[in-house]
Short mmCIF file of C-alpha atoms in Angstrom, two decimals:
data_model
loop_
_atom_site.label_atom_id
_atom_site.label_comp_id
_atom_site.label_asym_id
_atom_site.label_seq_id
_atom_site.Cartn_x
_atom_site.Cartn_y
_atom_site.Cartn_z
CA MET A 1 -36.11 41.92 -35.39
CA ASP A 2 -36.60 38.82 -35.89
CA GLU A 3 -33.35 37.57 -38.10
CA GLN A 4 -31.24 39.29 -34.14
CA ASP A 5 -34.18 37.18 -32.61
CA ALA A 6 -32.94 33.99 -34.49
CA VAL A 7 -28.81 34.83 -33.93
CA ARG A 8 -29.49 34.83 -30.87
CA ALA A 9 -31.61 32.11 -29.58
CA ARG A 10 -29.21 29.98 -31.35
CA ARG A 11 -26.33 31.00 -29.54
CA GLN A 12 -28.09 29.71 -26.57
CA ARG A 13 -28.88 27.24 -27.94
CA PHE A 14 -25.86 26.43 -28.74
CA LYS A 15 -24.48 27.73 -25.24
CA LEU A 16 -26.99 25.29 -23.47
CA LEU A 17 -25.36 22.24 -26.12
CA ALA A 18 -21.69 23.23 -25.28
CA LEU A 19 -22.64 23.34 -21.63
CA ILE A 20 -24.30 19.49 -21.43
CA ALA A 21 -21.34 18.81 -23.33
CA ILE A 22 -18.83 19.43 -20.99
CA PHE A 23 -20.65 16.93 -17.97
CA ALA A 24 -21.61 14.14 -20.95
CA ILE A 25 -18.23 13.70 -22.18
CA PRO A 26 -16.98 13.47 -18.68
CA VAL A 27 -19.47 10.13 -18.18
CA ILE A 28 -20.37 9.05 -21.21
CA THR A 29 -15.93 7.63 -21.33
CA ALA A 30 -15.91 6.50 -18.37
CA TRP A 31 -19.18 4.40 -19.32
CA VAL A 32 -16.63 3.05 -22.14
CA MET A 33 -14.32 2.65 -19.89
CA VAL A 34 -16.14 -0.07 -17.91
CA GLU A 35 -18.45 -1.68 -20.56
CA TRP A 36 -15.43 -2.06 -22.78
CA ARG A 37 -12.16 -2.52 -20.85
CA ILE A 38 -11.11 0.72 -22.75
CA GLY A 39 -7.72 2.37 -20.78
CA ILE A 40 -7.93 0.32 -17.88
CA PRO A 41 -4.30 -1.38 -16.51
CA ASP A 42 -4.67 -4.87 -16.43
CA GLN A 43 -1.32 -5.95 -14.46
CA ARG A 44 -0.19 -6.31 -11.47
CA THR A 45 0.22 -3.07 -9.36
CA ALA A 46 1.89 -5.12 -6.30
CA HIS A 47 5.59 -5.74 -7.07
CA GLY A 48 5.25 -9.04 -4.22
CA GLU A 49 2.82 -12.18 -4.21
CA LEU A 50 0.25 -12.86 -2.20
CA ALA A 51 0.04 -15.41 0.55
CA PRO A 52 -3.03 -16.76 1.55
CA GLU A 53 -0.95 -19.76 3.64
CA VAL A 54 0.43 -17.32 5.39
CA PRO A 55 -0.99 -17.72 9.06
CA THR A 56 -1.34 -14.74 11.09
CA PHE A 57 1.22 -12.84 12.74
CA ASP A 58 0.04 -14.46 16.52
CA HIS A 59 0.68 -17.91 15.05
CA TRP A 60 3.60 -17.61 13.54
CA PRO A 61 6.10 -19.91 15.29
CA ILE A 62 9.20 -16.93 16.14
CA VAL A 63 10.00 -15.24 20.66
CA GLU A 64 8.59 -13.47 21.60
CA PRO A 65 9.46 -10.49 19.93
CA ARG A 66 6.09 -9.21 19.74
CA GLN A 67 6.53 -6.73 22.49
CA ALA A 68 8.65 -4.35 21.55
CA LEU A 69 7.00 -4.55 17.69
CA GLU A 70 3.84 -1.45 18.26
CA ALA A 71 0.53 -1.93 18.38
CA GLY A 72 -0.79 -1.10 15.09
CA ASP A 73 2.18 -0.77 12.74
CA TRP A 74 2.11 -2.19 9.97
CA ILE A 75 5.27 -4.63 9.77
CA LEU A 76 8.31 -5.21 7.92
CA ALA A 77 8.59 -9.32 8.70
CA PHE A 78 12.49 -11.07 7.38
CA ASP A 79 14.32 -14.01 7.71
CA CYS A 80 18.14 -12.94 8.21
CA SER A 81 19.32 -16.56 7.52
CA SER A 82 22.06 -16.09 5.39
CA ASN A 83 24.32 -12.04 4.23
CA CYS A 84 22.30 -10.85 7.27
CA GLU A 85 23.72 -7.92 7.31
CA ALA A 86 23.04 -6.92 4.34
CA HIS A 87 19.87 -7.89 4.74
CA ALA A 88 19.22 -5.88 7.53
CA ASP A 89 21.61 -2.73 6.06
CA GLN A 90 19.06 -2.38 2.62
CA TRP A 91 15.77 -2.92 4.84
CA TRP A 92 17.12 0.06 7.65
CA ARG A 93 17.58 2.26 4.46
CA LEU A 94 13.59 1.39 3.14
CA HIS A 95 12.05 1.93 6.50
CA ARG A 96 14.90 5.57 6.39
CA ALA A 97 13.32 6.10 2.53
CA LEU A 98 9.48 5.76 3.77
CA GLY A 99 9.83 9.69 5.53
CA ARG A 100 7.45 10.97 7.53
CA GLU A 101 5.56 7.49 7.70
CA ALA A 102 8.35 5.33 8.57
CA PRO A 103 6.66 5.67 12.12
CA ARG A 104 4.06 3.72 11.40
CA VAL A 105 6.45 0.51 9.89
CA SER A 106 8.20 -1.74 12.28
CA ARG A 107 10.29 -3.31 10.82
CA LEU A 108 11.23 -7.26 12.43
CA ARG A 109 14.81 -9.24 11.74
CA ILE A 110 14.53 -12.81 12.18
CA GLY A 111 17.47 -14.90 12.46
CA GLY A 112 20.66 -13.47 12.18
CA ALA A 113 23.26 -12.38 14.51
CA GLY A 114 25.06 -9.02 16.01
CA PRO A 115 22.69 -6.12 17.13
CA ALA A 116 19.76 -4.51 16.44
CA LEU A 117 19.74 -1.78 13.72
CA PRO A 118 17.81 1.58 14.78
CA GLY A 119 14.09 0.50 15.27
CA GLU A 120 14.70 -2.74 14.67
CA SER A 121 13.27 -5.61 16.31
CA LEU A 122 15.37 -8.78 16.75
CA GLY A 123 13.70 -12.70 16.77
CA GLN A 124 14.49 -16.21 16.42
CA TRP A 125 12.62 -19.04 15.05
CA GLU A 126 11.18 -22.01 17.21
CA GLN A 127 11.20 -24.30 14.32
CA VAL A 128 11.66 -23.32 10.76
CA PRO A 129 7.70 -23.66 9.35
CA GLU A 130 6.91 -24.17 5.71
CA TRP A 131 5.99 -20.92 4.19
CA GLN A 132 9.50 -19.55 5.80
CA SER A 133 12.78 -19.88 3.20
CA PRO A 134 15.38 -18.47 3.93
CA GLY A 135 16.06 -13.24 2.69
CA ARG A 136 12.11 -13.43 2.32
CA VAL A 137 10.20 -10.27 3.62
CA TRP A 138 6.97 -10.34 4.21
CA LEU A 139 4.12 -6.87 4.68
CA LEU A 140 1.71 -7.15 8.06
CA ASP A 141 -1.06 -5.86 7.77
CA PRO A 142 -1.82 -3.93 11.78
CA GLN A 143 -3.58 -6.76 12.28
CA GLY A 144 -1.08 -8.78 11.21
CA HIS A 145 -2.29 -10.33 8.11
CA ALA A 146 0.51 -11.45 5.54
CA VAL A 147 -0.80 -9.37 2.59
CA LEU A 148 2.24 -9.50 0.24
CA THR A 149 5.86 -11.88 0.58
CA TYR A 150 8.75 -11.23 -0.94
CA THR A 151 11.36 -13.08 -2.47
CA SER A 152 15.09 -12.75 -1.42
CA GLU A 153 15.90 -11.16 -5.46
CA VAL A 154 13.19 -8.82 -4.43
CA GLU A 155 14.29 -4.52 -5.40
CA PRO A 156 14.06 -3.00 -3.19
CA ARG A 157 12.93 -0.33 -4.65
CA ASP A 158 10.05 -2.64 -5.23
CA VAL A 159 8.97 -3.52 -2.51
CA LEU A 160 9.27 0.52 -1.33
CA ASP A 161 6.16 0.97 -4.04
CA ASP A 162 3.75 -1.45 -3.11
CA VAL A 163 4.68 -0.31 1.11
CA THR A 164 4.03 3.95 -0.36
CA HIS A 165 0.47 2.40 -1.80
CA LEU A 166 -0.70 0.79 0.98
CA LEU A 167 0.39 3.27 3.40
CA ARG A 168 -1.42 5.93 1.21
CA MET A 169 -4.80 3.68 1.07
CA ASN A 170 -5.08 2.23 4.84
CA PRO A 171 -4.56 5.87 6.35
CA ASP A 172 -3.18 6.35 9.74
CA LYS A 173 -6.05 6.09 11.86
CA ARG A 174 -3.99 7.29 15.10
CA ALA A 175 -2.91 9.94 14.18
CA ALA A 176 -7.06 11.25 12.81
CA PRO A 177 -8.30 13.12 16.73
CA GLU A 178 -11.48 11.22 17.94
CA LEU A 179 -14.15 13.74 17.16
CA GLU A 180 -16.44 14.34 20.43
CA VAL A 181 -20.18 15.42 19.93
CA GLY A 182 -21.98 17.51 21.21
CA SER A 183 -18.73 19.55 22.09
CA ARG A 184 -17.92 22.75 19.62
#
């Protein structure tokens, strides 16, 4: 019986060590990754550029399109001073590609001639600001801060990636039902 008890005890110890290893190895791996920066990507994930010099949307020198924009929406604003028809169509297609998240984004075309495409608001510069350039695109958060800016040569796929990432990381608070305290 002594030999059988010793084998059973070794088997139980092995099971315990295996169980501890299952939970300890991920923690140790994460600690090594953080401490020695192994396996952590250092590159940027956004395709656009940060735009700290761009004022909040309330201070943009544009003729009043603000009433047409939905409060609480992200805004994809684009300068349409050159090749306007192609740019407007490109950003309309991007808006459609957002699928069920499309209602969370408003499009603002600044400049250009012609009627607005579906879901698009029109605006004109009162005076052209120094931070504006032809074909520039800005992505503004619901508070009106310019989150990212893009040059006229940007690929729409890159903007779509950034917009979908930001929408995923910032859930729509308007869609969440408010819980009432004390109700069942």
